[in-house]
XYZ file of C-alpha atoms in Angstrom:
784
model
C 0.000 0.000 0.000
C 2.860 2.421 0.796
C 4.442 1.701 -2.588
C 1.097 2.370 -4.287
C 0.628 5.716 -2.496
C 4.193 6.809 -3.310
C 3.647 5.911 -6.973
C 0.339 7.794 -7.018
C 1.962 10.844 -5.440
C 4.749 10.804 -8.013
C 2.131 10.752 -10.784
C 0.579 13.932 -9.382
C 3.981 15.625 -9.212
C 4.647 15.213 -12.934
C 3.615 18.304 -14.867
C 4.276 19.890 -18.211
C 6.040 23.089 -17.261
C 8.188 23.479 -20.376
C 5.396 24.875 -22.589
C 3.086 27.841 -22.166
C -0.384 26.367 -21.700
C -3.935 27.702 -21.940
C -7.321 26.184 -21.162
C -10.449 25.781 -23.282
C -13.526 25.031 -21.161
C -17.295 25.220 -21.302
C -20.520 23.250 -21.666
C -21.905 21.174 -24.546
C -25.688 21.384 -24.937
C -28.524 20.194 -27.126
C -29.483 23.176 -29.319
C -33.184 22.330 -29.323
C -33.749 21.756 -25.590
C -30.692 23.484 -24.064
C -30.050 20.316 -22.015
C -26.441 19.445 -21.238
C -25.032 16.481 -23.179
C -23.305 13.887 -21.013
C -20.288 12.135 -22.528
C -19.910 14.394 -25.584
C -16.487 14.026 -27.193
C -14.156 17.051 -27.367
C -11.100 16.093 -29.414
C -8.063 17.888 -30.825
C -8.342 17.130 -34.528
C -5.361 15.235 -35.902
C -4.145 14.161 -32.449
C -5.028 11.255 -30.200
C -5.936 13.662 -27.439
C -9.264 14.799 -26.035
C -11.794 14.708 -23.211
C -15.473 13.928 -22.714
C -18.044 16.062 -20.946
C -18.940 15.077 -17.395
C -22.395 14.351 -15.934
C -23.252 18.024 -16.208
C -22.017 18.631 -19.754
C -18.814 20.409 -18.626
C -15.418 19.941 -20.245
C -11.968 21.444 -19.759
C -8.852 20.795 -21.810
C -5.449 22.440 -21.383
C -3.143 22.742 -24.395
C 0.057 24.407 -25.483
C -0.116 27.833 -27.125
C -0.869 27.759 -30.843
C -3.544 27.075 -33.445
C -5.946 24.219 -32.670
C -8.960 22.585 -34.301
C -11.472 21.432 -31.716
C -13.913 18.715 -32.831
C -17.064 18.340 -30.715
C -19.329 15.331 -31.370
C -22.121 13.341 -29.770
C -24.017 10.292 -30.984
C -27.054 11.379 -32.996
C -25.866 14.999 -33.365
C -23.998 16.912 -36.037
C -20.282 17.298 -35.390
C -18.863 20.815 -35.017
C -15.233 21.816 -35.702
C -13.960 25.042 -34.110
C -10.692 26.644 -35.282
C -9.110 28.582 -32.437
C -5.990 30.650 -31.827
C -4.972 29.598 -28.360
C -3.073 32.502 -26.830
C -5.296 32.888 -23.761
C -7.848 30.913 -21.727
C -11.059 30.479 -23.727
C -14.594 29.829 -22.499
C -16.422 27.989 -25.289
C -20.023 26.827 -24.840
C -21.237 24.719 -27.749
C -24.744 23.792 -28.905
C -25.077 20.705 -31.115
C -27.959 20.164 -33.507
C -29.586 16.765 -33.938
C -28.903 14.876 -37.171
C -31.809 15.111 -39.580
C -32.826 12.273 -41.861
C -33.064 12.971 -45.561
C -34.664 10.962 -48.334
C -31.357 10.567 -50.139
C -29.301 9.378 -47.183
C -30.536 7.551 -44.108
C -27.839 7.106 -41.486
C -28.656 5.743 -38.043
C -25.879 7.332 -36.033
C -23.632 10.292 -36.128
C -19.876 10.684 -36.134
C -17.530 7.811 -36.880
C -15.209 7.977 -33.873
C -12.411 5.841 -32.504
C -13.711 6.135 -28.933
C -13.656 2.346 -28.539
C -9.882 2.363 -29.063
C -8.976 5.744 -27.576
C -11.121 5.623 -24.434
C -9.217 5.076 -21.207
C -12.093 3.078 -19.722
C -12.117 -0.728 -19.525
C -15.291 -2.800 -19.015
C -17.495 0.315 -19.181
C -20.443 0.530 -21.580
C -22.599 3.556 -22.393
C -26.100 2.897 -23.753
C -27.822 5.705 -25.717
C -31.460 5.862 -24.649
C -32.605 6.267 -28.267
C -30.975 2.956 -29.137
C -32.706 1.235 -26.244
C -36.083 2.476 -27.462
C -35.534 0.651 -30.769
C -35.304 -2.784 -29.112
C -38.152 -5.313 -29.009
C -40.008 -5.138 -25.693
C -42.346 -7.230 -23.584
C -45.800 -5.778 -22.776
C -44.986 -2.800 -25.035
C -42.793 -1.121 -22.377
C -39.175 -0.069 -23.032
C -36.990 -1.518 -20.274
C -33.503 -0.241 -19.462
C -32.505 -3.203 -17.293
C -33.545 -5.783 -19.885
C -31.478 -3.871 -22.442
C -28.239 -4.089 -20.457
C -28.818 -7.851 -20.079
C -27.917 -8.078 -23.779
C -24.335 -6.972 -23.050
C -21.484 -9.469 -22.559
C -20.716 -10.166 -18.906
C -24.291 -9.348 -17.851
C -26.783 -12.155 -17.222
C -30.514 -11.941 -16.695
C -32.221 -13.087 -13.516
C -34.499 -15.438 -15.469
C -37.405 -15.435 -17.901
C -38.739 -11.890 -18.254
C -36.839 -10.707 -15.186
C -35.364 -7.209 -14.898
C -32.758 -8.463 -12.389
C -29.171 -8.811 -13.574
C -25.914 -10.456 -12.522
C -22.512 -9.073 -13.528
C -19.401 -11.211 -13.836
C -20.492 -13.765 -11.272
C -21.739 -11.312 -8.650
C -25.071 -11.366 -6.827
C -27.966 -8.928 -7.279
C -26.966 -6.939 -4.177
C -23.467 -6.400 -5.608
C -24.751 -3.965 -8.257
C -24.782 -0.283 -7.279
C -27.788 1.249 -9.064
C -27.867 5.056 -9.038
C -30.571 7.430 -10.256
C -29.264 11.004 -10.191
C -26.788 9.977 -7.462
C -29.451 8.280 -5.292
C -29.194 4.537 -4.566
C -32.148 2.462 -5.791
C -32.360 -0.673 -3.636
C -35.125 -2.489 -5.521
C -35.026 -1.658 -9.225
C -37.982 -3.708 -10.460
C -41.767 -3.656 -10.703
C -44.169 -6.555 -11.245
C -42.234 -9.031 -9.060
C -39.091 -8.420 -11.116
C -40.535 -8.449 -14.639
C -40.222 -4.694 -15.324
C -37.702 -2.098 -14.187
C -38.558 1.060 -12.239
C -36.906 3.344 -14.802
C -39.161 5.275 -17.158
C -37.142 5.674 -20.367
C -38.830 9.001 -21.208
C -37.253 10.563 -18.105
C -33.722 9.209 -18.687
C -30.889 10.925 -20.578
C -27.792 8.785 -19.968
C -26.951 5.212 -18.926
C -23.477 3.960 -18.039
C -22.640 0.448 -16.845
C -19.287 -0.241 -15.176
C -18.435 -3.971 -15.045
C -14.779 -3.641 -14.097
C -12.006 -1.079 -13.818
C -14.215 0.819 -11.373
C -12.813 4.327 -10.755
C -12.252 5.484 -7.178
C -15.324 7.741 -7.073
C -17.536 4.632 -7.005
C -17.683 2.129 -4.166
C -19.845 0.177 -1.765
C -20.536 -2.700 -4.196
C -18.396 -5.528 -5.550
C -19.583 -6.163 -9.095
C -20.900 -3.190 -11.041
C -22.230 0.352 -11.129
C -25.295 1.253 -13.189
C -25.285 5.061 -13.242
C -28.514 6.529 -14.671
C -29.015 10.246 -15.169
C -32.432 11.857 -15.511
C -33.153 14.442 -18.172
C -33.055 18.066 -17.021
C -36.060 19.186 -19.033
C -36.320 21.609 -21.934
C -35.480 25.196 -20.932
C -36.369 26.638 -24.359
C -40.001 25.589 -24.881
C -42.823 23.438 -23.516
C -43.169 19.847 -24.697
C -45.011 16.639 -23.892
C -44.361 13.037 -24.803
C -45.803 9.720 -23.788
C -47.146 6.371 -24.864
C -50.095 4.035 -24.541
C -49.397 0.302 -24.305
C -51.289 -2.884 -23.534
C -50.810 -2.810 -19.754
C -49.418 0.656 -19.013
C -49.319 4.257 -20.175
C -46.918 7.097 -19.496
C -46.799 10.881 -19.879
C -43.901 13.349 -19.601
C -44.253 17.134 -19.385
C -41.303 19.526 -19.571
C -40.530 23.154 -20.193
C -38.873 26.323 -18.982
C -39.551 27.981 -15.641
C -37.390 30.909 -16.711
C -36.411 30.588 -20.352
C -32.816 29.385 -20.911
C -32.155 29.563 -17.153
C -34.371 26.997 -15.479
C -36.502 24.021 -16.441
C -38.792 21.334 -15.045
C -39.654 17.754 -15.958
C -42.557 15.638 -14.681
C -42.865 12.049 -15.876
C -45.474 9.542 -14.695
C -46.338 5.941 -15.538
C -49.073 3.564 -14.385
C -50.248 0.092 -15.243
C -53.941 -0.660 -15.565
C -53.740 -4.411 -15.055
C -56.141 -4.026 -12.112
C -58.733 -2.438 -14.394
C -58.290 -5.086 -17.090
C -58.709 -7.868 -14.506
C -61.973 -6.540 -13.046
C -64.237 -8.455 -15.467
C -62.461 -11.687 -14.448
C -62.391 -10.960 -10.693
C -66.083 -11.406 -10.013
C -67.410 -12.985 -6.830
C -66.982 -16.746 -6.794
C -64.257 -16.811 -9.463
C -60.658 -17.855 -8.817
C -59.615 -14.239 -9.394
C -62.218 -12.832 -7.016
C -61.113 -9.542 -5.466
C -57.671 -9.753 -7.080
C -55.928 -6.476 -7.940
C -52.417 -5.468 -8.916
C -50.877 -2.310 -10.340
C -47.740 -0.226 -10.131
C -47.005 3.428 -10.700
C -43.969 5.682 -10.636
C -43.292 9.396 -10.798
C -40.096 11.235 -11.796
C -39.635 14.917 -10.984
C -36.765 17.254 -11.794
C -36.110 20.980 -11.747
C -32.949 22.933 -12.405
C -31.820 26.531 -12.212
C -28.733 28.014 -13.898
C -27.599 31.021 -11.863
C -24.598 31.413 -14.168
C -22.027 29.219 -15.889
C -20.376 28.964 -12.485
C -23.377 27.909 -10.373
C -26.284 25.552 -11.015
C -28.816 23.874 -8.768
C -30.736 20.665 -9.508
C -33.533 18.988 -7.544
C -34.713 15.554 -8.654
C -36.910 12.877 -7.165
C -38.452 9.480 -7.791
C -41.408 7.779 -6.147
C -42.711 4.355 -7.175
C -45.045 1.758 -5.703
C -46.291 -1.728 -6.470
C -49.658 -2.482 -4.900
C -51.046 -6.017 -4.697
C -54.367 -6.586 -2.934
C -57.109 -9.161 -2.546
C -60.561 -8.412 -1.097
C -63.122 -11.203 -0.696
C -66.244 -10.279 1.217
C -67.706 -13.806 1.423
C -64.870 -15.050 3.641
C -63.938 -11.626 5.059
C -60.435 -11.711 3.590
C -58.490 -8.539 2.941
C -54.821 -8.411 1.889
C -52.788 -5.335 0.997
C -49.121 -5.640 -0.023
C -47.465 -2.371 -1.136
C -43.735 -1.937 -1.681
C -41.469 0.516 -3.463
C -38.720 3.134 -3.573
C -38.499 6.848 -2.916
C -35.430 8.971 -3.701
C -34.528 12.666 -3.718
C -31.326 14.443 -4.791
C -30.336 18.090 -4.360
C -27.168 18.983 -6.295
C -25.131 22.144 -6.500
C -22.559 22.530 -9.297
C -19.903 25.163 -8.756
C -17.062 26.152 -11.065
C -14.191 27.553 -8.993
C -12.236 28.192 -12.193
C -12.030 26.867 -15.728
C -9.881 24.040 -14.304
C -11.733 23.232 -11.065
C -15.292 21.793 -11.097
C -17.258 20.697 -8.015
C -20.571 19.031 -7.241
C -22.129 18.802 -3.758
C -25.098 16.435 -3.378
C -27.642 15.746 -0.637
C -29.444 12.427 -1.137
C -32.423 10.665 0.437
C -33.167 7.039 -0.447
C -35.851 4.747 0.973
C -37.122 1.250 0.244
C -39.903 -0.487 2.180
C -42.087 -3.578 1.972
C -45.391 -3.941 3.844
C -47.790 -6.859 4.232
C -51.179 -6.244 5.845
C -53.602 -9.168 6.092
C -56.953 -9.562 7.848
C -59.538 -12.327 7.921
C -62.442 -12.131 10.337
C -60.885 -11.513 13.778
C -57.322 -12.475 12.757
C -54.929 -9.715 11.696
C -51.310 -10.068 10.551
C -48.815 -7.299 9.671
C -45.228 -7.408 8.424
C -42.784 -4.634 7.564
C -39.155 -4.315 6.454
C -37.112 -1.563 4.867
C -33.929 0.464 4.492
C -33.468 4.251 4.591
C -30.368 6.324 3.738
C -29.345 9.941 4.181
C -26.268 10.840 2.193
C -23.926 13.818 1.708
C -21.276 13.660 -0.983
C -18.808 15.985 -2.629
C -17.094 15.358 -5.960
C -14.292 17.558 -7.291
C -12.532 17.578 -10.664
C -9.178 19.392 -10.911
C -7.631 19.911 -14.358
C -4.636 22.083 -13.538
C -2.091 20.200 -15.657
C -2.189 19.261 -19.329
C -1.880 15.517 -18.923
C -3.729 15.037 -15.629
C -7.433 14.631 -14.878
C -7.628 14.578 -11.083
C -10.791 13.679 -9.181
C -11.262 13.584 -5.432
C -14.135 13.708 -2.992
C -15.996 12.307 -0.009
C -19.195 10.405 0.747
C -21.006 10.158 4.103
C -24.044 7.888 4.470
C -26.339 7.205 7.408
C -28.141 3.834 7.125
C -31.227 2.697 9.022
C -32.084 -0.975 8.475
C -35.485 -2.310 9.531
C -35.462 -6.106 9.412
C -38.645 -8.122 9.093
C -40.983 -6.933 11.852
C -44.110 -8.973 12.591
C -47.236 -8.251 14.621
C -50.483 -10.203 14.848
C -53.798 -10.082 16.666
C -56.572 -12.621 17.231
C -59.555 -10.910 18.761
C -58.270 -9.153 21.861
C -55.074 -11.240 22.013
C -51.974 -9.626 20.515
C -48.831 -11.416 19.367
C -45.548 -9.558 19.718
C -42.457 -10.955 17.960
C -40.254 -8.829 20.173
C -39.014 -5.275 19.986
C -38.151 -3.866 16.568
C -34.423 -4.513 16.152
C -33.439 -1.749 13.800
C -29.805 -1.513 12.782
C -28.060 1.845 12.570
C -24.785 2.458 10.785
C -22.662 5.209 9.270
C -20.468 4.753 6.214
C -17.675 7.138 5.172
C -15.537 7.243 2.055
C -12.756 9.480 0.748
C -11.216 9.026 -2.667
C -8.496 10.374 -4.933
C -7.798 9.416 -8.537
C -5.820 10.647 -11.543
C -6.015 9.872 -15.245
C -2.443 10.528 -16.387
C -1.622 10.698 -20.096
C 2.023 9.666 -19.941
C 2.258 9.969 -23.731
C -0.311 10.234 -26.500
C -0.406 6.417 -26.545
C 0.059 5.457 -22.893
C -2.473 6.410 -20.216
C -2.403 5.282 -16.573
C -5.197 5.647 -14.028
C -4.305 5.424 -10.357
C -6.928 5.735 -7.658
C -7.326 5.069 -3.964
C -10.495 4.912 -1.861
C -10.556 4.722 1.924
C -13.745 3.547 3.587
C -14.834 3.449 7.209
C -17.988 1.765 8.514
C -19.366 1.443 12.019
C -22.570 -0.032 13.397
C -24.148 1.980 16.209
C -26.691 1.460 18.964
C -29.363 1.258 20.140
C -29.206 -2.438 19.417
C -29.699 -5.763 21.172
C -27.479 -8.705 20.300
C -29.021 -12.129 21.008
C -26.317 -14.659 21.783
C -27.024 -18.241 20.683
C -25.643 -21.606 21.699
C -24.970 -24.513 19.322
C -28.618 -25.603 19.593
C -29.833 -22.183 18.459
C -31.165 -21.232 21.895
C -30.815 -17.726 23.352
C -28.254 -17.747 26.163
C -27.604 -14.039 26.624
C -28.579 -10.560 25.415
C -26.127 -7.679 24.991
C -27.771 -4.240 24.908
C -26.044 -1.252 23.297
C -27.018 2.317 24.095
C -27.991 4.910 21.497
C -24.896 6.107 19.620
C -22.661 3.436 21.181
C -20.275 1.881 18.663
C -20.823 -1.856 18.246
C -18.202 -2.654 15.615
C -16.172 -0.800 12.994
C -14.318 -1.683 9.811
C -12.001 0.340 7.590
C -10.184 -0.572 4.392
C -8.070 0.847 1.579
C -9.346 0.152 -1.935
C -6.691 0.648 -4.650
C -7.774 0.993 -8.311
C -5.322 0.857 -11.236
C -5.918 0.734 -14.980
C -3.724 1.150 -18.061
C -4.447 1.875 -21.723
C -1.895 1.596 -24.503
C -2.795 2.605 -28.080
C -1.015 0.248 -30.468
C -2.042 2.202 -33.571
C -5.046 4.223 -34.786
C -7.141 1.053 -34.987
C -6.277 -0.915 -31.831
C -5.368 -0.674 -28.167
C -4.817 -2.796 -25.060
C -6.379 -2.022 -21.683
C -5.974 -3.665 -18.252
C -7.221 -3.018 -14.716
C -7.041 -4.221 -11.120
C -9.707 -3.155 -8.614
C -10.307 -3.841 -4.920
C -13.821 -3.323 -3.495
C -15.566 -3.695 -0.128
C -19.300 -3.853 0.540
C -20.949 -3.080 3.881
C -24.660 -3.611 3.101
C -25.949 -7.029 2.114
C -29.043 -8.642 0.650
C -30.267 -11.906 2.164
C -32.675 -13.887 0.017
C -34.047 -17.412 0.050
C -35.270 -17.519 -3.555
C -32.829 -17.534 -6.449
C -34.518 -14.447 -7.915
C -34.635 -11.080 -6.201
C -38.034 -10.484 -4.583
C -39.612 -7.594 -2.633
C -39.405 -9.699 0.552
C -35.594 -9.912 0.399
C -33.893 -8.502 3.479
C -31.199 -5.802 3.502
C -28.857 -6.102 6.499
C -25.868 -4.229 7.852
C -22.354 -5.443 8.440
C -22.098 -6.371 12.114
C -20.033 -8.355 14.599
C -21.243 -11.485 12.773
C -21.588 -10.216 9.180
C -18.182 -9.161 7.871
C -17.924 -6.794 4.897
C -17.885 -8.563 1.553
C -14.706 -8.048 -0.473
C -13.591 -8.674 -4.037
C -10.527 -8.291 -6.221
C -11.040 -8.212 -9.983
C -8.364 -8.461 -12.688
C -9.278 -7.653 -16.299
C -7.425 -7.246 -19.587
C -8.826 -6.482 -23.019
C -7.888 -5.959 -26.658
C -9.893 -3.352 -28.596
C -9.894 -2.940 -32.375
C -11.941 -1.016 -34.935
C -12.500 -1.998 -38.544
C -13.642 -0.333 -41.781
C -13.019 3.278 -40.860
C -14.359 2.790 -37.307
C -17.689 1.401 -38.562
C -17.170 -1.785 -36.540
C -16.007 -1.792 -32.912
C -14.727 -5.063 -31.469
C -13.289 -6.110 -28.131
C -12.081 -9.199 -26.296
C -11.914 -9.068 -22.497
C -10.752 -11.652 -19.972
C -11.438 -11.291 -16.249
C -10.943 -13.073 -12.930
C -12.780 -12.119 -9.738
C -12.406 -13.543 -6.226
C -15.017 -12.757 -3.543
C -14.978 -13.291 0.224
C -17.467 -13.099 3.142
C -20.506 -13.728 0.948
C -23.664 -14.559 2.894
C -26.582 -16.952 2.510
C -29.310 -18.353 4.748
C -28.421 -21.547 6.550
C -30.198 -24.655 5.285
C -33.714 -24.651 6.741
C -33.581 -21.043 7.976
C -36.325 -18.608 6.962
C -36.275 -14.789 6.750
C -39.063 -14.526 9.325
C -37.271 -16.540 11.991
C -36.340 -13.285 13.708
C -38.650 -13.031 16.732
C -36.418 -12.201 19.732
C -33.484 -12.810 17.452
C -31.102 -11.084 15.043
C -31.422 -11.868 11.330
C -27.694 -12.496 10.983
C -27.902 -15.428 13.416
C -29.533 -17.326 10.534
C -26.723 -16.677 8.039
C -23.765 -18.697 6.911
C -20.734 -17.225 5.173
C -18.489 -18.273 2.332
C -16.509 -17.231 -0.706
C -16.813 -17.232 -4.461
C -14.881 -16.910 -7.673
C -15.727 -16.106 -11.267
C -13.690 -15.966 -14.431
C -14.576 -15.633 -18.071
C -14.055 -14.307 -21.563
C -16.242 -11.669 -23.261
C -16.468 -10.952 -26.996
C -18.223 -7.903 -28.395
C -18.814 -6.762 -31.996
C -20.680 -3.490 -32.343
C -21.817 -1.665 -35.493
C -23.158 1.840 -34.835
C -22.904 3.351 -38.321
C -25.290 3.077 -41.263
C -28.758 1.764 -42.002
C -27.923 -1.618 -40.523
C -26.694 -1.493 -36.912
C -26.446 -3.901 -34.012
C -24.099 -5.997 -31.942
C -23.078 -9.522 -31.061
C -22.109 -10.234 -27.460
C -20.788 -13.573 -26.219
C -19.646 -14.600 -22.746
C -17.916 -17.790 -21.638
C -17.794 -17.866 -17.843
C -17.614 -20.032 -14.750
C -18.876 -18.982 -11.306
C -18.540 -21.064 -8.111
C -19.391 -20.671 -4.429
C -18.118 -22.310 -1.238
C -19.797 -22.248 2.196
C -18.713 -24.441 5.101
C -22.351 -25.121 6.070
C -23.643 -25.802 2.543
C -22.920 -28.802 0.263
C -20.655 -30.329 2.945
C -18.211 -27.471 2.451
C -17.473 -28.403 -1.174
C -17.401 -25.873 -4.015
C -20.564 -25.764 -6.128
C -21.802 -23.809 -9.173
C -23.690 -20.600 -8.439
C -27.355 -20.513 -9.419
C -26.579 -18.318 -12.442
C -23.359 -20.023 -13.454
C -23.840 -20.102 -17.223
C -21.071 -21.445 -19.370
C -22.362 -19.800 -22.554
C -24.327 -16.583 -22.963
C -25.006 -15.147 -26.427
C -26.932 -12.030 -27.503
C -27.446 -10.885 -31.081
C -29.129 -7.554 -31.805
C -29.892 -6.184 -35.283
C -31.676 -2.982 -36.331
C -32.444 -1.956 -39.897
C -33.589 1.544 -40.831
C -35.473 0.992 -44.095
C -36.278 4.664 -44.551
C -37.258 7.676 -42.468
C -40.531 6.012 -41.406
C -39.912 2.249 -41.146
C -37.401 0.462 -38.930
C -37.035 -3.178 -37.870
C -35.240 -4.728 -34.894
C -34.593 -8.313 -33.857
C -32.973 -9.879 -30.798
C -31.794 -13.463 -30.318
C -30.528 -14.722 -26.961
C -29.093 -18.072 -25.913
C -27.896 -19.106 -22.462
C -26.822 -22.310 -20.772
C -29.566 -23.549 -18.442
C -29.604 -22.501 -14.781
C -28.025 -24.765 -12.197
C -30.350 -26.474 -9.735
C -30.351 -29.164 -7.051
C -32.238 -32.377 -7.888
C -33.437 -35.300 -5.732
C -31.516 -38.467 -6.520
C -33.438 -41.003 -4.422
C -36.361 -41.498 -2.025
C -36.735 -44.189 0.639
C -38.534 -44.959 3.911
C -37.027 -44.729 7.378
C -39.356 -45.793 10.203
C -42.343 -45.346 7.926
C -41.316 -41.844 6.900
C -40.531 -40.939 3.286
C -37.062 -39.366 3.000
C -35.809 -37.505 -0.061
C -32.073 -37.483 -0.728
C -30.690 -34.680 -2.870
C -27.611 -34.680 -5.033
C -24.753 -32.173 -4.764
C -25.758 -28.499 -4.712
C -26.619 -27.111 -8.185
C -25.251 -30.200 -9.939
C -28.129 -30.419 -12.468
C -28.791 -28.118 -15.424
C -32.137 -26.946 -16.690
C -32.596 -27.023 -20.468
C -30.887 -24.173 -22.338
C -32.716 -20.874 -22.611
C -33.188 -19.271 -26.012
C -35.698 -17.052 -27.795
C -36.072 -14.488 -30.560
C -37.896 -11.155 -30.369
C -38.996 -8.914 -33.222
C -39.935 -5.241 -33.341
C -41.399 -3.059 -36.109
C -41.580 0.713 -35.744
C -43.654 2.927 -38.010
C -43.292 6.690 -37.708
C -46.356 8.705 -38.661
C -46.005 11.705 -40.889
C -44.567 14.525 -38.831
C -45.957 18.002 -38.530
C -44.149 21.008 -37.145
C -45.713 20.468 -33.732
C -46.559 16.760 -33.504
C -44.657 13.487 -33.884
C -45.836 9.953 -33.243
C -44.939 6.356 -33.994
C -46.370 2.876 -33.586
C -44.333 -0.018 -32.223
C -45.287 -3.649 -32.718
C -43.214 -6.156 -30.743
C -43.350 -9.930 -30.675
C -41.703 -11.542 -27.653
C -40.590 -15.184 -28.036
C -41.254 -15.265 -31.778
C -41.024 -19.047 -32.235
C -42.917 -19.831 -29.003
C -40.079 -21.522 -27.144
C -41.131 -23.096 -23.814
C -38.233 -21.892 -21.705
C -37.983 -23.315 -18.172
C -38.863 -20.987 -15.307
C -38.653 -23.657 -12.632
C -39.055 -27.426 -12.276
C -41.148 -29.168 -9.642
C -41.714 -32.839 -8.793
C -45.001 -34.648 -8.408
C -45.607 -38.067 -6.888
C -47.821 -40.485 -8.767
C -48.859 -43.942 -7.578
C -48.301 -45.547 -4.189
C -45.112 -46.891 -2.642
C -47.000 -49.656 -0.832
C -48.291 -50.962 -4.137
C -44.853 -50.677 -5.710
C -45.890 -48.193 -8.413
C -44.654 -44.927 -6.888
C -43.343 -42.656 -9.601
C -41.826 -39.219 -9.179
C -42.150 -37.108 -12.299
C -40.482 -33.726 -12.935
C -42.600 -31.022 -14.540
C -41.341 -27.855 -16.161
C -43.147 -24.565 -15.644
C -42.770 -21.972 -18.415
C -43.951 -18.392 -18.169
C -44.282 -16.612 -21.476
C -45.371 -18.108 -24.795
C -45.303 -15.966 -27.930
C -46.469 -12.502 -26.788
C -47.349 -9.767 -29.269
C -47.723 -6.207 -27.972
C -48.395 -2.838 -29.503
C -47.872 0.704 -28.283
C -48.477 4.183 -29.630
C -45.965 6.865 -28.716
C -46.236 10.594 -29.255
C -44.393 13.872 -28.797
C -45.453 17.474 -29.186
């Protein structure tokens, strides 16, 4: 660690003092809406040197005195070239105009760039929202999380699921951010749809490896989603009507060219569609389910030096059953709420800062009543967060970032209460967990030469669990033997770690480069689940005296090459990841076994490893676009109390994972998209024999996850027809067909006994349950 810090310090001390340097800085915006463009490319023409705009559209580049040609580009926008005489610092704000389609030439993309080769980032993918909207969808609803599942190294959580697994990690090892706020449960409809409304989103970036120092708290990935700021030039509306849901977005200026607002809402009407089938006496009697979400954002530009943004999200799933004939009433709501207040300040043209206050909340509630019996259950997690991020660009070849992050966590484990008539059942006092998490980071992107770039970063984290808290001490039989009570604010346990991050990029020539990275991560919050898929009932818990922080080290190396004048981008990446202190429920334990107990007394702990190879071919230029992504991987787990301590395949250990996406723009009105996916079947544990002991039937299972379900594969198709545009109104129809050839993919397998053992004809037969057959859907989308 000392050697690393000395090396990092020496990197900071290198500067280009021999030449007289000046700085060009400013913001890149969309000319039509005045919204800042995230990730726009600002390049010195003729040189392999440039920068990209940050989350707020700001860029700064320092160069030697002289004549320069600055090329500014962004996918889907016209490229601008500015010729400048650099003999002083220059403030240059740029507005880019969207590419327009003409009858003579239809091109689905913008500038041919060598970003794939030149970028310093490894294992990081940016997904344009317009490209996501072209993909085939289920239920007529564009889904961001399902789109990233098509990338190499990312696996889906199952048929139709919005959950995802990155390079062998679990669902809790993905840090999902919406305008800096953590989203703890990112799915609606029991995991089949994501909580992100694509109409409210401007930028999506997935980090699978080579995680820079500004990110932390998770082992596997970061999905960083930015909301749109809203149009500060004029008022607009857009939305869509689908088979099970509709959405509407309103935006416009509060003060023209200075401030803007955006309101975006979405709701399903499955409950309304089910009403005719939920009549009294039917199997669906009293059944109702719907979800809704709301995105809000407002921003004010005081000047180019100061800006303020306020954004929020609120979403709920509501499942209920009401049956008057047997006096049954169930209500099960769950969902997220987030809020972010951000202040951008420009100290100088070389020093950018962002201070953020964040609120994040997730809760699950179950309320049930039948006659005189009442049952209630609640669990949740709430965060308050203050963070500061600073970007210092003092030297020509250095891009220095540093900052801090302070988070207060409040964990509410499963809390149960019940009442029968006048008799109340109390599962014990509510054992909330309180904790604070601190992080400080420093990182530098150092361009050693035009070809060689080195990133060095360090992150220091400190975590402590605080009282009030009661620790129930157990003996080997699981019986309570003692209780340790901690006072409010009393420290129970603390952990602190250094997390080094290093990555290197070397440009071989104008068409190819090599990149490598090593990252160390620690995770202090954990998700405990019984089911293989992430569900609303899953329990978030804190690190404690029993639960140690999870840790991981990932090594990655990749070769990147472009072909045919940068029309085709290709990459090959190899990675290895080791993980420690992973948690799982002990065999036979249940999440609700927490009355007068601590949830972590039911956990067991182990380790994991994952390694693999990822291939990616991406075509972004021309009428015909798309990509091919392939992953070969192996993921294993080891727990002393599971599978007799032997290593076993993880549930989503898939040897082969293939995604093929193709989009064809026939003309300015018609476009076609198709997706094909193939994946090795999920691992599962199967019974191998059944026999009687003392008149009792005993089932013996084979080794953990030693059996494979049949392979998963399907094809989806999408057709988009744009209506004739007017000056004020645009609309298009989208027809999607999910599972085009009606493949019966396995969702789970269960076993049914047939016959009688006493008669010698007992037969145990496995049955496969499949969810979705061929599913057509249609939606109408509009904008004015």
